PDB file of C-alpha atoms in Angstrom:
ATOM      1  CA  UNK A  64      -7.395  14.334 -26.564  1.00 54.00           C
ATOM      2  CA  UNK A  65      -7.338  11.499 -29.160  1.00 63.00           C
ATOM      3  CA  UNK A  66      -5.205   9.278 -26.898  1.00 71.00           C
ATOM      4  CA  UNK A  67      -7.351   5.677 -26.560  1.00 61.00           C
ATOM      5  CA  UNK A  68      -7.958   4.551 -23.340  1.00 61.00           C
ATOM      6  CA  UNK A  69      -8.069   0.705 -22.098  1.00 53.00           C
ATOM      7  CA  UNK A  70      -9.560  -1.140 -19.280  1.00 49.00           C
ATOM      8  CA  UNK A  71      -7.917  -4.334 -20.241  1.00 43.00           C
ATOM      9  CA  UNK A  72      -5.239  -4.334 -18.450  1.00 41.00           C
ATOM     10  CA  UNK A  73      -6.110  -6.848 -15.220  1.00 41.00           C
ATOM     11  CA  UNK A  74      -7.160  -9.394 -18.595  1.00 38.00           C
ATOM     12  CA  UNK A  75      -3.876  -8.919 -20.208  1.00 38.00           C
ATOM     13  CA  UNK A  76      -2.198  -9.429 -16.995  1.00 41.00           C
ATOM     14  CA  UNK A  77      -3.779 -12.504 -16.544  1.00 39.00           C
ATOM     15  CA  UNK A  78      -2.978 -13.853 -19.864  1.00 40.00           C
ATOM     16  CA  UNK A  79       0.856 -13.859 -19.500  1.00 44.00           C
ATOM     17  CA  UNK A  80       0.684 -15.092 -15.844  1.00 46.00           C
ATOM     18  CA  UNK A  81       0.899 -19.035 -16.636  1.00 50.00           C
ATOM     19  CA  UNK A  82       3.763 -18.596 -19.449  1.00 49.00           C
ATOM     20  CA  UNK A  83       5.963 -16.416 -17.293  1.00 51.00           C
ATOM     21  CA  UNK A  84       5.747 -18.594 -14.724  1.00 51.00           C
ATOM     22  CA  UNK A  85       6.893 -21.650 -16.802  1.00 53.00           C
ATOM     23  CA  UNK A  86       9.638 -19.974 -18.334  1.00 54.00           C
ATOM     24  CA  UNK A  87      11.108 -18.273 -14.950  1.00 56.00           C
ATOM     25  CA  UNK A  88      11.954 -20.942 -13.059  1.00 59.00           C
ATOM     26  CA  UNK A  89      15.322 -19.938 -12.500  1.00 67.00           C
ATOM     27  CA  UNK A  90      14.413 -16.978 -10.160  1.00 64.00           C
ATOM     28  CA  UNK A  91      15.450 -17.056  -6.154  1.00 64.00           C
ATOM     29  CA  UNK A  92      13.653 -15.178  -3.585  1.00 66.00           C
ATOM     30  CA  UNK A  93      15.710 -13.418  -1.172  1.00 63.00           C
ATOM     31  CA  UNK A  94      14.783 -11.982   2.344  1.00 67.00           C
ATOM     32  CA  UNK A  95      16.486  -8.492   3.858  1.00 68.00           C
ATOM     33  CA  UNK A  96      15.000  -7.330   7.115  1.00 70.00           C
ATOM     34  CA  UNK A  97      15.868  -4.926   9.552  1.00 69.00           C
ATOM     35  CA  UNK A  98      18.814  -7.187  11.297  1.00 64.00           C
ATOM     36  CA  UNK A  99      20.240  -6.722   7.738  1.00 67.00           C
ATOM     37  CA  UNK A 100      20.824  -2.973   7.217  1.00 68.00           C
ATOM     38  CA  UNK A 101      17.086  -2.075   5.681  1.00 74.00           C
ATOM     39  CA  UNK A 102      16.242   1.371   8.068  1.00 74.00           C
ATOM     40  CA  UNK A 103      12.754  -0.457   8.808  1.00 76.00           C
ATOM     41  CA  UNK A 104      10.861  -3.886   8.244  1.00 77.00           C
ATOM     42  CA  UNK A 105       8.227  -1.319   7.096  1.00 82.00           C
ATOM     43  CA  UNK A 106       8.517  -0.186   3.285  1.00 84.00           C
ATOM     44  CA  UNK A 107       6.035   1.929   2.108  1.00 88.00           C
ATOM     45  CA  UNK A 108       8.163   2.446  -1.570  1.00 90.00           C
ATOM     46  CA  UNK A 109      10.292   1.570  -3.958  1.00 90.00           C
ATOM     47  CA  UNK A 110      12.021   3.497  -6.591  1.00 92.00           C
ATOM     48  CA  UNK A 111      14.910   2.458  -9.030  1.00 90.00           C
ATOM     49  CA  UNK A 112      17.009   4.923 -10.595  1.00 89.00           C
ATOM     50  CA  UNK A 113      18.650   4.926 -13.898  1.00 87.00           C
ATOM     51  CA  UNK A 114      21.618   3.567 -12.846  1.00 85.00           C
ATOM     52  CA  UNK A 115      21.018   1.046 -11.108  1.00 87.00           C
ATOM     53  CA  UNK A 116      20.255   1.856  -7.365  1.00 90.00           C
ATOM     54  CA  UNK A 117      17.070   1.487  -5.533  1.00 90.00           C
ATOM     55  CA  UNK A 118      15.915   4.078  -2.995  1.00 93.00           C
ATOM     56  CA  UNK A 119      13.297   2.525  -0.477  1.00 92.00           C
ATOM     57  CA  UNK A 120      10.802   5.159   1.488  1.00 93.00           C
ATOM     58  CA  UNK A 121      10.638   3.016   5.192  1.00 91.00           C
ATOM     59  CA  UNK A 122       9.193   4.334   8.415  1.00 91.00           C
ATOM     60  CA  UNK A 123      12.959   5.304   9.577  1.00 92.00           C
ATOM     61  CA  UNK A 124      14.100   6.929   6.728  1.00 91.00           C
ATOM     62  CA  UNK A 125      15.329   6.826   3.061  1.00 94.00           C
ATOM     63  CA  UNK A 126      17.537   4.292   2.102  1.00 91.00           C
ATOM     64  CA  UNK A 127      19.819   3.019  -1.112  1.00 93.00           C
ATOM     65  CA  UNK A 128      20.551  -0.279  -1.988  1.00 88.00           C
ATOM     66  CA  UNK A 129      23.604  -0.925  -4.560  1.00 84.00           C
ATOM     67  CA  UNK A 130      22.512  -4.931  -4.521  1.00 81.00           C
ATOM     68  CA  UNK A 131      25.301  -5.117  -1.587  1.00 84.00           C
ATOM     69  CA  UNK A 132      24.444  -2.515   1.434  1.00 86.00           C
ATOM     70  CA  UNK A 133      21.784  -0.068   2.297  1.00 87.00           C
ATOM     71  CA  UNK A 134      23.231   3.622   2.986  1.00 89.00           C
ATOM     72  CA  UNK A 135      21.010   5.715   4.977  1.00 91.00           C
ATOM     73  CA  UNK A 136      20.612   9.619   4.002  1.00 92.00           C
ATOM     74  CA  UNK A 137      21.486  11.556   7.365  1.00 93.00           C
ATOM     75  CA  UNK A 138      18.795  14.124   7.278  1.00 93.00           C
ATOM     76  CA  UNK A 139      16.023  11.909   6.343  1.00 93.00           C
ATOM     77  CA  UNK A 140      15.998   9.417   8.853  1.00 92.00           C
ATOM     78  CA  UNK A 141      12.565  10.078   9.995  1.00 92.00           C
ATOM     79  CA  UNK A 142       9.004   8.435   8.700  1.00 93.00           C
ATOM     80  CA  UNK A 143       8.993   8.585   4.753  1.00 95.00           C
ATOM     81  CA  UNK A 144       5.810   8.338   3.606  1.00 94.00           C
ATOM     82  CA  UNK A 145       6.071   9.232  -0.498  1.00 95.00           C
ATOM     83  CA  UNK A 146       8.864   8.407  -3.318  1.00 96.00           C
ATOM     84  CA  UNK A 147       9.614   9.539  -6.452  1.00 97.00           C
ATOM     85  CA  UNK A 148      12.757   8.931  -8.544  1.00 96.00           C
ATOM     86  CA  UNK A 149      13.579  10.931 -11.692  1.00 94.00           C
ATOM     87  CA  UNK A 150      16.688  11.055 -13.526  1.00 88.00           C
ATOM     88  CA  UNK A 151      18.978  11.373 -10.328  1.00 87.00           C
ATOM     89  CA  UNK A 152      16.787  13.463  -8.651  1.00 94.00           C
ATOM     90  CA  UNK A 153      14.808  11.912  -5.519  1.00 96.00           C
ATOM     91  CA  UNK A 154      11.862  13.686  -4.587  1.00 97.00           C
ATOM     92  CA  UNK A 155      10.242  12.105  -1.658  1.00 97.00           C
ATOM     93  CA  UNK A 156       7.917  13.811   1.718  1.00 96.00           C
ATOM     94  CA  UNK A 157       8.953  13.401   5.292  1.00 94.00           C
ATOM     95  CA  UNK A 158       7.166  13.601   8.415  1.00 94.00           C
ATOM     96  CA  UNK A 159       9.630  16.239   9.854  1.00 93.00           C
ATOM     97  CA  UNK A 160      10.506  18.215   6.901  1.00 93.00           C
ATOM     98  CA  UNK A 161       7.724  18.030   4.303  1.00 95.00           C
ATOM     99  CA  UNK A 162       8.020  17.890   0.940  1.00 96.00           C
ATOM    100  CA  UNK A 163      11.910  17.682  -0.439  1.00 96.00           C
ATOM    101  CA  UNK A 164      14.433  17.018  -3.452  1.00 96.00           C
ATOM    102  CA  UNK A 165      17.717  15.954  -3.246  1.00 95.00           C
ATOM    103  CA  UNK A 166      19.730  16.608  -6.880  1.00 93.00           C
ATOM    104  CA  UNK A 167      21.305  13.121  -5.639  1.00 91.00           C
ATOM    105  CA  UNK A 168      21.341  10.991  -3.118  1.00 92.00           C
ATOM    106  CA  UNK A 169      24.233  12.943  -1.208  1.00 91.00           C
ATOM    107  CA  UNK A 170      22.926  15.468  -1.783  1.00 93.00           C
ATOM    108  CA  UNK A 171      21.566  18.028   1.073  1.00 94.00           C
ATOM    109  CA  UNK A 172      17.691  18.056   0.459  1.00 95.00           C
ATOM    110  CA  UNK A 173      15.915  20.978  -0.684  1.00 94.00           C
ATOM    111  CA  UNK A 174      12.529  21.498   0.870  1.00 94.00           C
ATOM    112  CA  UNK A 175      10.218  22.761  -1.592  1.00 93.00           C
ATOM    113  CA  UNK A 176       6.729  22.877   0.746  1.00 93.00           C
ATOM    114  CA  UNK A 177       7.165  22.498   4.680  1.00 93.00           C
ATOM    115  CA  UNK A 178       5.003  20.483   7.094  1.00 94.00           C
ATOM    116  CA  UNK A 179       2.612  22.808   8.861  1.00 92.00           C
ATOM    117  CA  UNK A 180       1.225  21.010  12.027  1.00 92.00           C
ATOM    118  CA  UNK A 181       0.242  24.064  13.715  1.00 90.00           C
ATOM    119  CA  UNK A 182      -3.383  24.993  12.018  1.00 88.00           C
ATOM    120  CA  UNK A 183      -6.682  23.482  11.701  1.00 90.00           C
ATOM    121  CA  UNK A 184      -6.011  22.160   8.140  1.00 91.00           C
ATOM    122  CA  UNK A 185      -4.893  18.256   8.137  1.00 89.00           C
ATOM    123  CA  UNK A 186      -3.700  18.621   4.252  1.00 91.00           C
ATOM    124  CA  UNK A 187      -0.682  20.580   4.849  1.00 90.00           C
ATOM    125  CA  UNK A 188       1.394  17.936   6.171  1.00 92.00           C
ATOM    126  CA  UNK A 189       0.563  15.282   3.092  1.00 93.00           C
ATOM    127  CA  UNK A 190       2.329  15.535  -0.059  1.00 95.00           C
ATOM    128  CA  UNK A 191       1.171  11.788  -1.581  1.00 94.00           C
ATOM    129  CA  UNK A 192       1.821  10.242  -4.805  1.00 95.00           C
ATOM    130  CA  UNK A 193       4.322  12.839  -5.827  1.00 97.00           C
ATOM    131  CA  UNK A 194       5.101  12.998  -9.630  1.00 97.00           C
ATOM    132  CA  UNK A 195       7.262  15.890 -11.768  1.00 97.00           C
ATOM    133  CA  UNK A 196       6.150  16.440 -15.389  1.00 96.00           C
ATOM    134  CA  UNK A 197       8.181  17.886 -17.969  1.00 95.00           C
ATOM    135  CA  UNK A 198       8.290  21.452 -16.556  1.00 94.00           C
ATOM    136  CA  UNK A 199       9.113  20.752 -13.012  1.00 94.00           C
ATOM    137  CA  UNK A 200       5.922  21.062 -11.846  1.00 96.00           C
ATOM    138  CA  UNK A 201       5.863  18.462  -8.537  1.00 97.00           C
ATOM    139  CA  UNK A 202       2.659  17.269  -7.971  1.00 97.00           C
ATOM    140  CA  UNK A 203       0.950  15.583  -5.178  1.00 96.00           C
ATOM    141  CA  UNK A 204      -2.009  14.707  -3.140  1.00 95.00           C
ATOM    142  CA  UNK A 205      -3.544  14.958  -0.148  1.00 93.00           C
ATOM    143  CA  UNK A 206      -6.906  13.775   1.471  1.00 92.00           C
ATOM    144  CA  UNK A 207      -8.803  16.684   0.139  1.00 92.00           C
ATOM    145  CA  UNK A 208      -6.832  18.377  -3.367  1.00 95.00           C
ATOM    146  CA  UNK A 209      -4.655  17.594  -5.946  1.00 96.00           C
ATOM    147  CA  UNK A 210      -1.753  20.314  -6.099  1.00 96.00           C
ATOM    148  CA  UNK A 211       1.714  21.389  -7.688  1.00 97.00           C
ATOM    149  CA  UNK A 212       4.462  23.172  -6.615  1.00 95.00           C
ATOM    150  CA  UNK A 213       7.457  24.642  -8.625  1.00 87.00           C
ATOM    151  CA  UNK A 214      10.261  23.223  -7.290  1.00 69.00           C
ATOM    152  CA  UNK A 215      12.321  26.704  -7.726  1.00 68.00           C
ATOM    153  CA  UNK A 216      10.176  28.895  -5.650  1.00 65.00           C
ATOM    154  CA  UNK A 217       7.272  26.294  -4.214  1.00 61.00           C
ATOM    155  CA  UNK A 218       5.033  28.392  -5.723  1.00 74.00           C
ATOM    156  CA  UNK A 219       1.767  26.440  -7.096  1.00 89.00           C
ATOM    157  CA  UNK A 220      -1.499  25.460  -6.863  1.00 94.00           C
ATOM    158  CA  UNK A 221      -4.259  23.706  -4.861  1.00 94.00           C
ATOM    159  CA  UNK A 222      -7.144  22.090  -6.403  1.00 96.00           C
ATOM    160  CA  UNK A 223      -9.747  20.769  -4.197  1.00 94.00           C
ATOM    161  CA  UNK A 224     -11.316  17.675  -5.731  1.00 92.00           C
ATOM    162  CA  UNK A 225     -12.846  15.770  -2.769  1.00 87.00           C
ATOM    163  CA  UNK A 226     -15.280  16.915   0.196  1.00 81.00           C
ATOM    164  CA  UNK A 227     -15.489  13.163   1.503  1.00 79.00           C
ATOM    165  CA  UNK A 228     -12.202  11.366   1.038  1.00 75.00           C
ATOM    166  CA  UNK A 229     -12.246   7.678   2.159  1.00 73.00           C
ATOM    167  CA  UNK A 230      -8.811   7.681   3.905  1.00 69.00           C
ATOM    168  CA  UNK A 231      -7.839   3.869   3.907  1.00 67.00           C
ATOM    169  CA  UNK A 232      -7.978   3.904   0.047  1.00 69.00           C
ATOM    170  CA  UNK A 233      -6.348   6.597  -1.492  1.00 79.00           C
ATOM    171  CA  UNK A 234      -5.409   5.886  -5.296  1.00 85.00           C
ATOM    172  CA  UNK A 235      -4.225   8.062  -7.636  1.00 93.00           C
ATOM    173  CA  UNK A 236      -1.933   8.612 -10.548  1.00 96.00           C
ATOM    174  CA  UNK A 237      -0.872  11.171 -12.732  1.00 97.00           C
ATOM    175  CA  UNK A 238      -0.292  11.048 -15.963  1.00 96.00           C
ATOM    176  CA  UNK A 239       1.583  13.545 -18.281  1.00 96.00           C
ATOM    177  CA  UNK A 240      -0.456  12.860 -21.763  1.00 94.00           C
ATOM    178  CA  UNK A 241       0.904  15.828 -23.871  1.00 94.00           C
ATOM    179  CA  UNK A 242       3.237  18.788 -22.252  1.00 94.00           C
ATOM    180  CA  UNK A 243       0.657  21.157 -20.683  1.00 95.00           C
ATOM    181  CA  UNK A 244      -1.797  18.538 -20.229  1.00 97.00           C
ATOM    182  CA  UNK A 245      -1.779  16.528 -16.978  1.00 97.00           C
ATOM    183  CA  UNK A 246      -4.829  13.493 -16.602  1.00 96.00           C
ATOM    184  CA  UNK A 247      -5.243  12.447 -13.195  1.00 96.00           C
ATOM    185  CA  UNK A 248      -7.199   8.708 -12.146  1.00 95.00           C
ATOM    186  CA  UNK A 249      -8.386   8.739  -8.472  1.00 93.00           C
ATOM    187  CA  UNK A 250     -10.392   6.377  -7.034  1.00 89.00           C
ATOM    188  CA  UNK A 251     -13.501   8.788  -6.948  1.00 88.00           C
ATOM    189  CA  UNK A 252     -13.083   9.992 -10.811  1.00 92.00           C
ATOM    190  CA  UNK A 253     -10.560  11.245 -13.142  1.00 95.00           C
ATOM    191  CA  UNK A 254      -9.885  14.852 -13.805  1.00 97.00           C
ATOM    192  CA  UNK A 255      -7.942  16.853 -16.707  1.00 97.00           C
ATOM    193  CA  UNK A 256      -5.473  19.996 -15.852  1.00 97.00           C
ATOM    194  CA  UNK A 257      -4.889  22.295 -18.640  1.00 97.00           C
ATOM    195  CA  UNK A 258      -1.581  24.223 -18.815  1.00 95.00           C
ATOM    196  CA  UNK A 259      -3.266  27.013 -20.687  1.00 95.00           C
ATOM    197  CA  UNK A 260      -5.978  27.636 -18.283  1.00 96.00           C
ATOM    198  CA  UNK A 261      -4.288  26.719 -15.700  1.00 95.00           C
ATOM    199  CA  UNK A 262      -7.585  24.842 -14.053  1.00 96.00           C
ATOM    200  CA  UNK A 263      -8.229  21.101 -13.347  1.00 97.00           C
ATOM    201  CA  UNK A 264     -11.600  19.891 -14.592  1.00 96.00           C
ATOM    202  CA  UNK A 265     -13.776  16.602 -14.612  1.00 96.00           C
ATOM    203  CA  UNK A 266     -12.518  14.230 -17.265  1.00 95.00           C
ATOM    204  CA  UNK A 267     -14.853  15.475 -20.421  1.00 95.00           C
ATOM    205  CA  UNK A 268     -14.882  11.626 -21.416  1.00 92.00           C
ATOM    206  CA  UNK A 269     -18.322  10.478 -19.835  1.00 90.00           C
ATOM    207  CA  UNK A 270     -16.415   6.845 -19.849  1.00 88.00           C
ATOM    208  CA  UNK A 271     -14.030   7.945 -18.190  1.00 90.00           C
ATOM    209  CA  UNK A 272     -14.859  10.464 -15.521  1.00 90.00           C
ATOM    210  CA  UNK A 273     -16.868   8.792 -13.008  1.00 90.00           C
ATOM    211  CA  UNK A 274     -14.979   5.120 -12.615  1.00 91.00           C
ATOM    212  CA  UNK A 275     -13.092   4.439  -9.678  1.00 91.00           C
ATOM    213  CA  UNK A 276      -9.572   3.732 -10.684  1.00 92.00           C
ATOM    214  CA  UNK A 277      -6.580   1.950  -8.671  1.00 90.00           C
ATOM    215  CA  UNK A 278      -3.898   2.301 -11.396  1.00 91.00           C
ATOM    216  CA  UNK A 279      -3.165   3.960 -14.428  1.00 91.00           C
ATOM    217  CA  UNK A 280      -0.374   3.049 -17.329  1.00 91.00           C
ATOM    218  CA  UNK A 281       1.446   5.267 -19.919  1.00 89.00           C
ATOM    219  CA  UNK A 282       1.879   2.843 -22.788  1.00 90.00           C
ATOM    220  CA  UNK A 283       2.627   4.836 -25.951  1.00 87.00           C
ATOM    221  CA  UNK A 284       1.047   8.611 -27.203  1.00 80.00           C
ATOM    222  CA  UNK A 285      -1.456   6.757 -28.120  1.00 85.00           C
ATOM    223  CA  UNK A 286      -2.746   4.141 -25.667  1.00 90.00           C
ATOM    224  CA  UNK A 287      -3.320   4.016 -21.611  1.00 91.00           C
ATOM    225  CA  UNK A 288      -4.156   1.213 -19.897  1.00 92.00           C
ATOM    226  CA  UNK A 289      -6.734   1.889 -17.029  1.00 90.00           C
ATOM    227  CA  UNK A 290      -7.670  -0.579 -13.854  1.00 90.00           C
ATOM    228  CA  UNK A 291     -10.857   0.350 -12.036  1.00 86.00           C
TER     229      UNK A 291
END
């Protein structure tokens, strides 16, 4: 664990503010609402893939934009509540389906963990903040744990992290610093999972463990920029 860690990054941020905004001057704002072809005024994410398109997570469904129409995916038209976009995979959770994957966006989506809305436990219909590391692992969040699945056979794991979640502020990113070796920043701590013993700890940084973080960057294998 020799990777540095930085909580510079709302300074640094600040610093290139007034010369990018000299400098851009040419930029136009443009508006697209609902009356326009967007699925919903409501956006909850935004994802661009490597070729160019942007996928948009709305309350009515997922959506991509080419830069000249929005084409909505037929079997996810319903409340879309977490994006992620890798390669040309799309991994994103619905309020009907649960967790899914589609291989592309025409694609008919996989699901790799269902809703379940027929218990007692309000986790198992929240897959949030969904990343894939190098394996395949898909991970997520919900108010209680962090967990993965295996997007093969949805078999993974549950970690639970958090007896008193504060629901209306839920932040928390993963970050892949070596293979094996997820770090995750939530805004109650940051925590360490360990491909070789397969358990998530407390970050073993005392600097690091107990600050309350809203974002976390990937700069280089050496440096992470941290905003708390």
């Amino acid at each position: 664990m020799g990777i540095k860690a930085s909580v510079n990054c709302i300074l640094i941020l600040l610093c290139f503010l007034p010369y990018y905004g000299k400098t851009q001057s040419h930029l136009k704002d443009e508006v697209i609402r609902f009356d326009e072809g967007l699925p919903s005024d409501f956006v909850r994410q935004l994802a661009l893939s490597k070729n160019g398109y942007l996928y948009l997570a709305t309350r009515r469904g997922l959506s991509q934009y080419d830069g000249y129409r929005f084409l909505e995916h037929p079997a996810a038209l319903t409340n879309i509540t977490s994006l992620l976009v890798k390669g040309d995979a799309i991994y994103y959770h619905d309020v009907y389906n649960g967790l899914c994957l589609l291989k592309n966006f025409y694609d008919k989506p996989e699901v790799i963990a269902a809703n379940k809305y027929h218990d007692t436990d309000p986790n198992n219909d929240h897959f949030e903040n969904i990343f894939v590391d190098s394996e395949g692992r898909v991970w997520c969040s919900d108010f209680n744990n962090i967990k993965y699945f295996n997007a093969n056979d949805t078999i993974g794991k549950v970690f639970f992290v958090d007896k008193n979640p504060d629901k209306s502020k839920r932040y928390l990113t993963f970050l892949e610093i070596q293979k094996g070796e997820i770090w995750v920043f939530t805004n109650h701590g940051s925590y360490v999972w360990q491909k070789g013993t397969g358990k998530l700890s407390v970050h073993p940084d005392a600097r690091l463990r107990n600050l309350n973080y809203v974002s976390a960057l990937h700069i280089n294998k050496d440096e992470i920029l941290l905003y708390s």
